[in-house]
GROMACS .gro file of C-alpha atoms in nm:
model
  504
    1UNK     CA    1   8.218  14.027   7.757
    2UNK     CA    2   8.452  13.968   8.084
    3UNK     CA    3   8.278  14.152   8.430
    4UNK     CA    4   8.484  14.225   8.689
    5UNK     CA    5   8.416  14.206   9.109
    6UNK     CA    6   8.562  14.234   9.400
    7UNK     CA    7   8.607  13.928   9.563
    8UNK     CA    8   8.466  13.763   9.889
    9UNK     CA    9   8.715  13.786  10.135
   10UNK     CA   10   8.700  13.367  10.172
   11UNK     CA   11   8.796  13.403   9.781
   12UNK     CA   12   9.072  13.619   9.911
   13UNK     CA   13   9.235  13.375  10.158
   14UNK     CA   14   9.235  13.127   9.871
   15UNK     CA   15   9.365  13.248   9.608
   16UNK     CA   16   9.685  13.335   9.922
   17UNK     CA   17   9.706  13.006   9.959
   18UNK     CA   18   9.717  12.912   9.604
   19UNK     CA   19   9.947  13.122   9.519
   20UNK     CA   20  10.147  13.037   9.760
   21UNK     CA   21  10.161  12.668   9.703
   22UNK     CA   22  10.008  12.680   9.303
   23UNK     CA   23  10.084  12.308   9.243
   24UNK     CA   24   9.891  12.179   9.614
   25UNK     CA   25   9.545  12.041   9.620
   26UNK     CA   26   9.441  12.131   9.955
   27UNK     CA   27   9.210  12.457   9.791
   28UNK     CA   28   9.062  12.192   9.585
   29UNK     CA   29   8.757  11.870   9.641
   30UNK     CA   30   8.719  11.573   9.382
   31UNK     CA   31   8.472  11.275   9.364
   32UNK     CA   32   8.422  10.934   9.126
   33UNK     CA   33   8.111  10.786   9.107
   34UNK     CA   34   8.078  10.457   8.943
   35UNK     CA   35   7.733  10.445   8.707
   36UNK     CA   36   7.589  10.142   8.611
   37UNK     CA   37   7.362  10.162   8.255
   38UNK     CA   38   7.238  10.354   7.976
   39UNK     CA   39   7.423  10.606   8.048
   40UNK     CA   40   7.336  10.961   7.797
   41UNK     CA   41   7.710  11.156   7.772
   42UNK     CA   42   7.520  11.404   7.523
   43UNK     CA   43   7.279  11.428   7.764
   44UNK     CA   44   7.454  11.509   8.050
   45UNK     CA   45   7.715  11.725   7.868
   46UNK     CA   46   7.415  11.932   7.758
   47UNK     CA   47   7.289  11.935   8.170
   48UNK     CA   48   7.658  12.014   8.262
   49UNK     CA   49   7.635  12.344   8.017
   50UNK     CA   50   7.278  12.435   8.164
   51UNK     CA   51   7.465  12.469   8.518
   52UNK     CA   52   7.778  12.650   8.406
   53UNK     CA   53   7.512  12.883   8.218
   54UNK     CA   54   7.302  12.922   8.491
   55UNK     CA   55   7.555  12.945   8.810
   56UNK     CA   56   7.878  13.220   8.704
   57UNK     CA   57   8.103  13.076   8.976
   58UNK     CA   58   8.182  12.804   8.764
   59UNK     CA   59   8.257  13.033   8.429
   60UNK     CA   60   8.466  13.226   8.662
   61UNK     CA   61   8.882  13.330   8.682
   62UNK     CA   62   9.151  13.472   8.928
   63UNK     CA   63   9.359  13.665   8.787
   64UNK     CA   64   9.687  13.799   9.038
   65UNK     CA   65   9.526  14.091   9.207
   66UNK     CA   66   9.167  14.158   9.383
   67UNK     CA   67   8.928  14.056   9.152
   68UNK     CA   68   8.744  13.793   9.004
   69UNK     CA   69   8.640  13.774   8.649
   70UNK     CA   70   8.331  13.632   8.496
   71UNK     CA   71   8.360  13.518   8.188
   72UNK     CA   72   8.082  13.470   7.917
   73UNK     CA   73   8.126  13.135   7.745
   74UNK     CA   74   7.843  12.876   7.931
   75UNK     CA   75   7.994  12.603   7.874
   76UNK     CA   76   8.086  12.280   8.086
   77UNK     CA   77   8.333  12.073   7.890
   78UNK     CA   78   8.306  11.781   7.960
   79UNK     CA   79   8.536  11.494   7.846
   80UNK     CA   80   8.498  11.183   7.746
   81UNK     CA   81   8.751  10.888   7.750
   82UNK     CA   82   8.741  10.514   7.668
   83UNK     CA   83   8.947  10.326   7.953
   84UNK     CA   84   9.075   9.976   7.880
   85UNK     CA   85   8.859   9.749   8.161
   86UNK     CA   86   8.691   9.843   8.428
   87UNK     CA   87   9.052   9.805   8.658
   88UNK     CA   88   9.262  10.096   8.474
   89UNK     CA   89   8.920  10.327   8.579
   90UNK     CA   90   9.034  10.425   8.944
   91UNK     CA   91   9.396  10.465   8.864
   92UNK     CA   92   9.299  10.689   8.616
   93UNK     CA   93   9.032  10.885   8.768
   94UNK     CA   94   9.327  10.947   9.086
   95UNK     CA   95   9.597  11.122   8.784
   96UNK     CA   96   9.287  11.291   8.662
   97UNK     CA   97   9.227  11.491   9.034
   98UNK     CA   98   9.563  11.483   9.067
   99UNK     CA   99   9.658  11.791   8.805
  100UNK     CA  100   9.647  12.108   8.979
  101UNK     CA  101   9.376  12.395   8.838
  102UNK     CA  102   9.511  12.701   8.716
  103UNK     CA  103   9.284  13.012   8.885
  104UNK     CA  104   9.378  13.228   8.619
  105UNK     CA  105   9.260  13.084   8.309
  106UNK     CA  106   9.041  12.789   8.424
  107UNK     CA  107   8.794  12.558   8.421
  108UNK     CA  108   8.801  12.541   8.772
  109UNK     CA  109   8.533  12.245   8.742
  110UNK     CA  110   8.580  11.962   8.552
  111UNK     CA  111   8.365  11.670   8.498
  112UNK     CA  112   8.501  11.308   8.272
  113UNK     CA  113   8.315  11.091   8.192
  114UNK     CA  114   8.583  10.756   8.172
  115UNK     CA  115   8.369  10.453   7.948
  116UNK     CA  116   8.535  10.118   7.993
  117UNK     CA  117   8.225   9.948   7.905
  118UNK     CA  118   7.917   9.981   7.728
  119UNK     CA  119   7.717  10.068   8.079
  120UNK     CA  120   7.987  10.082   8.249
  121UNK     CA  121   8.143  10.408   8.411
  122UNK     CA  122   8.330  10.645   8.639
  123UNK     CA  123   8.249  11.000   8.624
  124UNK     CA  124   8.514  11.240   8.820
  125UNK     CA  125   8.441  11.540   8.902
  126UNK     CA  126   8.727  11.812   9.077
  127UNK     CA  127   8.628  12.151   9.129
  128UNK     CA  128   8.880  12.450   9.328
  129UNK     CA  129   8.677  12.523   9.613
  130UNK     CA  130   8.684  12.893   9.430
  131UNK     CA  131   8.429  12.774   9.284
  132UNK     CA  132   8.213  12.558   9.526
  133UNK     CA  133   8.229  12.501   9.884
  134UNK     CA  134   8.032  12.149  10.038
  135UNK     CA  135   7.711  12.280  10.016
  136UNK     CA  136   7.751  12.404   9.651
  137UNK     CA  137   7.815  12.021   9.614
  138UNK     CA  138   7.473  11.877   9.698
  139UNK     CA  139   7.335  12.174   9.546
  140UNK     CA  140   7.563  12.064   9.222
  141UNK     CA  141   7.481  11.735   9.261
  142UNK     CA  142   7.113  11.765   9.282
  143UNK     CA  143   7.058  12.021   8.946
  144UNK     CA  144   7.233  11.822   8.750
  145UNK     CA  145   7.027  11.505   8.859
  146UNK     CA  146   6.737  11.763   8.718
  147UNK     CA  147   6.921  11.913   8.432
  148UNK     CA  148   6.990  11.569   8.264
  149UNK     CA  149   6.707  11.387   8.320
  150UNK     CA  150   6.519  11.672   8.116
  151UNK     CA  151   6.808  11.644   7.878
  152UNK     CA  152   6.704  11.209   7.815
  153UNK     CA  153   6.380  11.316   7.790
  154UNK     CA  154   6.408  11.630   7.564
  155UNK     CA  155   6.250  11.863   7.808
  156UNK     CA  156   6.312  12.224   7.986
  157UNK     CA  157   6.542  12.180   8.305
  158UNK     CA  158   6.285  12.406   8.424
  159UNK     CA  159   6.504  12.542   8.667
  160UNK     CA  160   6.454  12.852   8.853
  161UNK     CA  161   6.538  13.141   8.857
  162UNK     CA  162   6.879  13.295   9.107
  163UNK     CA  163   6.725  13.602   9.292
  164UNK     CA  164   7.104  13.681   9.310
  165UNK     CA  165   7.441  13.602   9.194
  166UNK     CA  166   7.773  13.517   9.372
  167UNK     CA  167   7.945  13.803   9.341
  168UNK     CA  168   7.651  14.027   9.448
  169UNK     CA  169   7.659  13.814   9.783
  170UNK     CA  170   8.045  13.911   9.827
  171UNK     CA  171   7.979  14.257   9.768
  172UNK     CA  172   7.657  14.257  10.036
  173UNK     CA  173   7.877  14.079  10.263
  174UNK     CA  174   8.154  14.406  10.218
  175UNK     CA  175   7.857  14.644  10.324
  176UNK     CA  176   7.763  14.480  10.622
  177UNK     CA  177   8.044  14.431  10.752
  178UNK     CA  178   8.112  14.813  10.822
  179UNK     CA  179   8.431  14.917  11.061
  180UNK     CA  180   8.212  14.980  11.368
  181UNK     CA  181   8.138  14.563  11.304
  182UNK     CA  182   8.455  14.456  11.249
  183UNK     CA  183   8.624  14.650  11.574
  184UNK     CA  184   8.310  14.498  11.733
  185UNK     CA  185   8.334  14.107  11.642
  186UNK     CA  186   8.696  14.187  11.676
  187UNK     CA  187   8.689  14.259  12.010
  188UNK     CA  188   8.470  13.970  12.129
  189UNK     CA  189   8.752  13.746  11.967
  190UNK     CA  190   9.049  13.883  12.126
  191UNK     CA  191   8.858  13.815  12.425
  192UNK     CA  192   8.712  13.482  12.379
  193UNK     CA  193   9.091  13.421  12.309
  194UNK     CA  194   9.277  13.590  12.532
  195UNK     CA  195   9.520  13.390  12.690
  196UNK     CA  196   9.446  13.017  12.530
  197UNK     CA  197   9.692  12.878  12.389
  198UNK     CA  198   9.684  12.916  11.997
  199UNK     CA  199   9.908  12.584  11.909
  200UNK     CA  200   9.788  12.283  12.011
  201UNK     CA  201  10.087  12.055  11.985
  202UNK     CA  202   9.967  11.747  11.903
  203UNK     CA  203  10.310  11.577  11.766
  204UNK     CA  204  10.640  11.859  11.823
  205UNK     CA  205  10.696  12.012  11.540
  206UNK     CA  206  10.696  11.959  11.195
  207UNK     CA  207  10.687  12.137  10.911
  208UNK     CA  208  10.346  12.098  10.730
  209UNK     CA  209  10.370  11.910  10.369
  210UNK     CA  210   9.991  11.885  10.253
  211UNK     CA  211  10.025  11.596  10.178
  212UNK     CA  212   9.718  11.371  10.220
  213UNK     CA  213   9.616  11.103  10.335
  214UNK     CA  214   9.255  10.961  10.498
  215UNK     CA  215   9.189  10.725  10.805
  216UNK     CA  216   8.842  10.589  10.883
  217UNK     CA  217   8.685  10.449  11.191
  218UNK     CA  218   8.355  10.284  11.180
  219UNK     CA  219   8.104  10.310  11.449
  220UNK     CA  220   7.823  10.078  11.464
  221UNK     CA  221   7.530  10.130  11.503
  222UNK     CA  222   7.471  10.165  11.904
  223UNK     CA  223   7.718  10.391  11.920
  224UNK     CA  224   7.575  10.599  11.650
  225UNK     CA  225   7.200  10.529  11.814
  226UNK     CA  226   7.369  10.584  12.164
  227UNK     CA  227   7.454  10.946  12.082
  228UNK     CA  228   7.141  11.003  11.929
  229UNK     CA  229   6.946  10.940  12.159
  230UNK     CA  230   7.197  11.094  12.517
  231UNK     CA  231   7.171  11.447  12.280
  232UNK     CA  232   6.872  11.417  12.303
  233UNK     CA  233   6.824  11.326  12.679
  234UNK     CA  234   6.978  11.596  12.718
  235UNK     CA  235   6.836  11.854  12.471
  236UNK     CA  236   7.135  11.891  12.269
  237UNK     CA  237   7.249  11.889  11.964
  238UNK     CA  238   7.436  11.540  11.848
  239UNK     CA  239   7.675  11.768  11.654
  240UNK     CA  240   7.756  11.926  12.039
  241UNK     CA  241   7.820  11.576  12.152
  242UNK     CA  242   8.030  11.442  11.882
  243UNK     CA  243   8.282  11.760  11.928
  244UNK     CA  244   8.270  11.742  12.327
  245UNK     CA  245   8.369  11.366  12.210
  246UNK     CA  246   8.658  11.524  11.987
  247UNK     CA  247   8.768  11.777  12.218
  248UNK     CA  248   8.824  11.505  12.493
  249UNK     CA  249   9.055  11.316  12.329
  250UNK     CA  250   9.268  11.582  12.180
  251UNK     CA  251   9.286  11.753  12.539
  252UNK     CA  252   9.448  11.398  12.647
  253UNK     CA  253   9.702  11.365  12.373
  254UNK     CA  254   9.813  11.706  12.417
  255UNK     CA  255   9.754  11.760  12.743
  256UNK     CA  256   9.585  12.065  12.758
  257UNK     CA  257   9.264  12.196  12.910
  258UNK     CA  258   9.259  12.446  12.674
  259UNK     CA  259   9.128  12.278  12.316
  260UNK     CA  260   9.010  12.471  11.985
  261UNK     CA  261   8.864  12.336  11.705
  262UNK     CA  262   8.783  12.520  11.396
  263UNK     CA  263   8.450  12.467  11.220
  264UNK     CA  264   8.349  12.503  10.844
  265UNK     CA  265   8.047  12.734  10.918
  266UNK     CA  266   7.811  12.699  10.606
  267UNK     CA  267   7.756  13.157  10.616
  268UNK     CA  268   7.398  13.095  10.390
  269UNK     CA  269   7.184  13.309  10.651
  270UNK     CA  270   7.002  13.522  10.373
  271UNK     CA  271   6.713  13.270  10.246
  272UNK     CA  272   6.806  13.428   9.798
  273UNK     CA  273   7.198  13.187   9.845
  274UNK     CA  274   7.063  12.902   9.890
  275UNK     CA  275   7.125  12.712   9.577
  276UNK     CA  276   7.368  12.953   9.456
  277UNK     CA  277   7.717  12.816   9.422
  278UNK     CA  278   7.946  13.013   9.584
  279UNK     CA  279   8.252  12.931   9.873
  280UNK     CA  280   8.071  13.056  10.129
  281UNK     CA  281   8.241  12.874  10.410
  282UNK     CA  282   8.419  13.064  10.736
  283UNK     CA  283   8.655  12.926  10.987
  284UNK     CA  284   8.559  13.013  11.316
  285UNK     CA  285   8.691  12.890  11.625
  286UNK     CA  286   8.554  12.670  11.893
  287UNK     CA  287   8.684  12.622  12.226
  288UNK     CA  288   8.590  12.340  12.406
  289UNK     CA  289   8.725  12.406  12.790
  290UNK     CA  290   8.818  12.080  13.002
  291UNK     CA  291   8.973  12.289  13.286
  292UNK     CA  292   8.808  12.125  13.618
  293UNK     CA  293   8.762  11.771  13.503
  294UNK     CA  294   8.347  11.859  13.451
  295UNK     CA  295   8.116  11.547  13.396
  296UNK     CA  296   8.050  11.477  13.055
  297UNK     CA  297   7.678  11.672  13.091
  298UNK     CA  298   7.887  11.978  13.223
  299UNK     CA  299   8.134  11.989  12.897
  300UNK     CA  300   7.813  11.985  12.684
  301UNK     CA  301   7.648  12.301  12.838
  302UNK     CA  302   7.962  12.477  12.817
  303UNK     CA  303   8.015  12.327  12.431
  304UNK     CA  304   7.683  12.430  12.378
  305UNK     CA  305   7.700  12.812  12.548
  306UNK     CA  306   8.047  12.851  12.357
  307UNK     CA  307   7.902  12.743  11.994
  308UNK     CA  308   7.619  12.924  12.018
  309UNK     CA  309   7.858  13.241  12.145
  310UNK     CA  310   8.051  13.132  11.808
  311UNK     CA  311   7.806  13.179  11.544
  312UNK     CA  312   7.673  13.516  11.644
  313UNK     CA  313   7.993  13.676  11.653
  314UNK     CA  314   8.038  13.415  11.314
  315UNK     CA  315   8.086  13.732  11.025
  316UNK     CA  316   8.503  13.793  11.105
  317UNK     CA  317   8.660  13.663  10.810
  318UNK     CA  318   8.911  13.404  10.950
  319UNK     CA  319   9.190  13.586  10.720
  320UNK     CA  320   9.093  13.957  10.988
  321UNK     CA  321   9.080  13.676  11.275
  322UNK     CA  322   9.443  13.575  11.204
  323UNK     CA  323   9.572  13.926  11.140
  324UNK     CA  324   9.384  14.056  11.453
  325UNK     CA  325   9.562  13.820  11.687
  326UNK     CA  326   9.803  13.815  11.548
  327UNK     CA  327  10.054  13.468  11.616
  328UNK     CA  328  10.384  13.369  11.578
  329UNK     CA  329  10.464  13.289  11.228
  330UNK     CA  330  10.463  12.885  11.260
  331UNK     CA  331  10.570  12.774  10.939
  332UNK     CA  332  10.515  12.389  11.062
  333UNK     CA  333  10.123  12.476  11.139
  334UNK     CA  334   9.749  12.697  11.111
  335UNK     CA  335   9.699  12.964  11.307
  336UNK     CA  336   9.528  12.981  11.617
  337UNK     CA  337   9.341  12.614  11.452
  338UNK     CA  338   9.555  12.373  11.402
  339UNK     CA  339   9.146  12.103  11.374
  340UNK     CA  340   8.903  12.103  11.190
  341UNK     CA  341   8.615  11.966  11.344
  342UNK     CA  342   8.276  11.855  11.071
  343UNK     CA  343   7.978  11.664  11.130
  344UNK     CA  344   7.739  11.524  10.789
  345UNK     CA  345   7.398  11.437  10.917
  346UNK     CA  346   7.267  11.200  10.667
  347UNK     CA  347   7.152  11.337  10.321
  348UNK     CA  348   7.380  11.601  10.324
  349UNK     CA  349   7.707  11.516  10.118
  350UNK     CA  350   7.621  11.542   9.800
  351UNK     CA  351   7.479  11.235   9.655
  352UNK     CA  352   7.420  11.225   9.273
  353UNK     CA  353   7.091  11.023   9.081
  354UNK     CA  354   7.123  10.993   8.724
  355UNK     CA  355   6.791  10.927   8.541
  356UNK     CA  356   6.816  10.545   8.392
  357UNK     CA  357   7.139  10.479   8.612
  358UNK     CA  358   7.256  10.309   8.903
  359UNK     CA  359   7.510  10.502   9.093
  360UNK     CA  360   7.716  10.446   9.339
  361UNK     CA  361   8.014  10.697   9.464
  362UNK     CA  362   8.377  10.487   9.412
  363UNK     CA  363   8.629  10.625   9.709
  364UNK     CA  364   8.904  10.784   9.545
  365UNK     CA  365   9.261  10.712   9.690
  366UNK     CA  366   9.320  11.103   9.747
  367UNK     CA  367   9.308  11.262  10.035
  368UNK     CA  368   9.367  11.693  10.061
  369UNK     CA  369   9.517  11.842  10.410
  370UNK     CA  370   9.291  12.144  10.395
  371UNK     CA  371   9.406  12.135  10.811
  372UNK     CA  372   9.695  11.987  11.003
  373UNK     CA  373   9.424  11.714  11.073
  374UNK     CA  374   9.014  11.736  10.979
  375UNK     CA  375   8.786  11.479  11.170
  376UNK     CA  376   8.511  11.455  10.995
  377UNK     CA  377   8.178  11.259  11.134
  378UNK     CA  378   7.970  11.102  10.835
  379UNK     CA  379   7.577  10.885  10.890
  380UNK     CA  380   7.549  10.657  10.653
  381UNK     CA  381   7.148  10.475  10.586
  382UNK     CA  382   7.279  10.136  10.757
  383UNK     CA  383   7.277  10.319  11.033
  384UNK     CA  384   7.630  10.307  11.129
  385UNK     CA  385   7.869  10.654  11.119
  386UNK     CA  386   8.211  10.725  10.962
  387UNK     CA  387   8.446  10.866  11.133
  388UNK     CA  388   8.684  11.017  10.870
  389UNK     CA  389   9.064  11.135  10.930
  390UNK     CA  390   9.219  11.372  10.670
  391UNK     CA  391   9.540  11.446  10.816
  392UNK     CA  392   9.908  11.552  10.646
  393UNK     CA  393  10.127  11.295  10.631
  394UNK     CA  394  10.403  11.455  10.738
  395UNK     CA  395  10.263  11.587  11.103
  396UNK     CA  396  10.095  11.256  11.176
  397UNK     CA  397  10.160  10.866  11.206
  398UNK     CA  398   9.944  10.655  11.102
  399UNK     CA  399   9.933  10.473  11.385
  400UNK     CA  400   9.866  10.846  11.638
  401UNK     CA  401   9.574  10.869  11.380
  402UNK     CA  402   9.451  10.505  11.461
  403UNK     CA  403   9.484  10.574  11.806
  404UNK     CA  404   9.277  10.927  11.806
  405UNK     CA  405   9.028  10.733  11.600
  406UNK     CA  406   8.980  10.440  11.839
  407UNK     CA  407   8.987  10.630  12.161
  408UNK     CA  408   8.759  10.828  11.993
  409UNK     CA  409   8.501  10.557  12.037
  410UNK     CA  410   8.576  10.469  12.378
  411UNK     CA  411   8.499  10.808  12.413
  412UNK     CA  412   8.135  10.770  12.279
  413UNK     CA  413   8.075  10.464  12.413
  414UNK     CA  414   8.171  10.602  12.771
  415UNK     CA  415   7.932  10.952  12.770
  416UNK     CA  416   7.691  10.954  13.046
  417UNK     CA  417   7.653  11.285  13.234
  418UNK     CA  418   7.831  11.228  13.590
  419UNK     CA  419   8.099  11.058  13.452
  420UNK     CA  420   8.423  11.277  13.489
  421UNK     CA  421   8.573  11.329  13.106
  422UNK     CA  422   8.944  11.239  13.288
  423UNK     CA  423   8.766  10.891  13.308
  424UNK     CA  424   8.552  10.889  12.974
  425UNK     CA  425   8.967  10.804  12.784
  426UNK     CA  426   9.008  10.464  12.692
  427UNK     CA  427   9.147  10.172  12.941
  428UNK     CA  428   9.525  10.074  12.840
  429UNK     CA  429   9.610   9.786  12.708
  430UNK     CA  430   9.913   9.528  12.852
  431UNK     CA  431  10.049   9.610  12.513
  432UNK     CA  432  10.046   9.983  12.605
  433UNK     CA  433  10.117   9.943  12.977
  434UNK     CA  434  10.451   9.702  12.912
  435UNK     CA  435  10.564   9.975  12.646
  436UNK     CA  436  10.447  10.258  12.860
  437UNK     CA  437  10.743  10.093  13.099
  438UNK     CA  438  10.974  10.015  12.857
  439UNK     CA  439  10.978  10.457  12.740
  440UNK     CA  440  10.996  10.536  13.086
  441UNK     CA  441  11.292  10.270  13.222
  442UNK     CA  442  11.501  10.432  12.931
  443UNK     CA  443  11.379  10.757  12.892
  444UNK     CA  444  11.518  10.739  13.301
  445UNK     CA  445  11.139  10.951  13.357
  446UNK     CA  446  10.815  10.826  13.577
  447UNK     CA  447  10.590  10.870  13.364
  448UNK     CA  448  10.580  10.861  12.936
  449UNK     CA  449  10.202  10.925  12.821
  450UNK     CA  450  10.102  10.678  12.581
  451UNK     CA  451  10.164  11.026  12.349
  452UNK     CA  452  10.425  11.195  12.409
  453UNK     CA  453  10.698  11.216  12.187
  454UNK     CA  454  11.009  10.954  12.247
  455UNK     CA  455  11.268  11.271  12.049
  456UNK     CA  456  11.087  11.557  12.234
  457UNK     CA  457  11.111  11.386  12.523
  458UNK     CA  458  11.515  11.410  12.524
  459UNK     CA  459  11.548  11.030  12.359
  460UNK     CA  460  11.789  11.016  12.109
  461UNK     CA  461  11.868  10.722  11.797
  462UNK     CA  462  12.100  10.479  12.044
  463UNK     CA  463  11.821  10.496  12.340
  464UNK     CA  464  11.564  10.378  12.004
  465UNK     CA  465  11.742  10.107  11.934
  466UNK     CA  466  11.722  10.039  12.339
  467UNK     CA  467  11.377  10.013  12.283
  468UNK     CA  468  11.290   9.823  12.046
  469UNK     CA  469  11.568   9.556  12.209
  470UNK     CA  470  11.353   9.583  12.516
  471UNK     CA  471  11.001   9.552  12.344
  472UNK     CA  472  11.168   9.213  12.152
  473UNK     CA  473  11.273   9.097  12.462
  474UNK     CA  474  10.989   9.131  12.692
  475UNK     CA  475  10.766   9.115  12.455
  476UNK     CA  476  10.819   8.902  12.173
  477UNK     CA  477  10.703   9.069  11.876
  478UNK     CA  478  10.991   9.279  11.635
  479UNK     CA  479  10.920   9.643  11.565
  480UNK     CA  480  11.135   9.730  11.315
  481UNK     CA  481  11.366  10.027  11.377
  482UNK     CA  482  11.213  10.256  11.054
  483UNK     CA  483  10.877  10.219  11.259
  484UNK     CA  484  10.973  10.325  11.541
  485UNK     CA  485  11.155  10.595  11.430
  486UNK     CA  486  10.817  10.711  11.211
  487UNK     CA  487  10.605  10.648  11.590
  488UNK     CA  488  10.786  10.701  11.809
  489UNK     CA  489  10.447  10.725  12.107
  490UNK     CA  490  10.363  10.469  12.308
  491UNK     CA  491  10.020  10.472  12.112
  492UNK     CA  492  10.178  10.460  11.783
  493UNK     CA  493  10.412  10.155  11.924
  494UNK     CA  494  10.176   9.941  11.994
  495UNK     CA  495   9.940  10.029  11.723
  496UNK     CA  496  10.249   9.833  11.531
  497UNK     CA  497  10.230   9.523  11.751
  498UNK     CA  498   9.805   9.521  11.759
  499UNK     CA  499   9.700   9.650  11.383
  500UNK     CA  500   9.353   9.744  11.387
  501UNK     CA  501   9.230   9.610  11.039
  502UNK     CA  502   8.885   9.795  11.095
  503UNK     CA  503   8.989  10.134  11.152
  504UNK     CA  504   9.201  10.145  10.844
   0.00000   0.00000   0.00000
């Protein structure tokens, strides 16, 4: 018998976003694993069935309206496909995860095994965020490993019964958010964000189309270790140091002294929901205050204090905060926060193990753009950290994002207790200085910042030709007009002239 239950506030927001663009992928997640060894697909199918029966969110659908429907069918429907060879598997995987979800009929969890040889398989996982957030993925992969091992050995999975269901939590959330509590939270956030610009103009307004792209920059072991040591010496968290540095870079890029970062808060305070799958996450705005050019130690104190206060008031659903502040509707921007920041310490991204097999993640050339820009720092077992930038390529060009990632490393390298934040920014290269002079001359301006958009400064197409001619005459290399048009900043043009392969 199908059971209808009210959605959580977060599910309502996700459903609205999905119904706005049912063909989009921004509200989904996908992973792919290369599995070497005697993978037992029958046992894997049985393990998936165990998890779907155990977690009601994996058999929930969302017809148009305000309720979610929990289906009685507890099967996972694992699909096994043969591919011609191993080189074909990644292409098939990307095609699979690119398929849109039907949230009204399901399934909202898809698992496919691509078999390229007797002991070579690719396990492709994709899920809609309505049924599984980031913490849920870690739980899912841990329990899948347990259930698969039990199925291979012919033993019961032995997973303990869950004390509550996701629908129980959704009902509890509504009970906790009383009218008085909602008014208290709304009042606090209005005061906290009063007078702050709710749009971070990193680039001129362009319509966000949700076309995701992903780039990365590897932070060497010495930088990762220095950040950890610095955080310990200052009695701050690594997250605080990383978020503060991100605020410095974004503030410089947008010429702002106040930056709002979006943080995805796990929202799993009750211990009963620790192992429950579902979408619990709420977005919280973190204010980074760069005013007065504080030194980095003072900035950390500011960020830590703001972070603690924001977390203490995290229970106001983000969509209700948007309704409360009522920012001007702008189809080119997400409301209130346009940049999301996340830090994933070692062992928190959901690794997969399968009994008797070797499993290694295969990174898909597939990215979603849940925000205009997401900066995510992921720690790795070898002591490095990877800074991922997931962005809407209809808004940001690769040269601009590459410049942000490079600047982020430079800020982390230069961070020290007594150093003002204005001195943390990377020194400009000879090429960038020359390009600044050329841009300024052509535009007739005294100063042009590295991320100032040529067209937003008043430039037009014929002047862009002048830029290209001057670059060829004075610097030697030629920049194609199309490339310059797509990268209309000093930093973007410099990245074209000085490509950095390590950051891609």
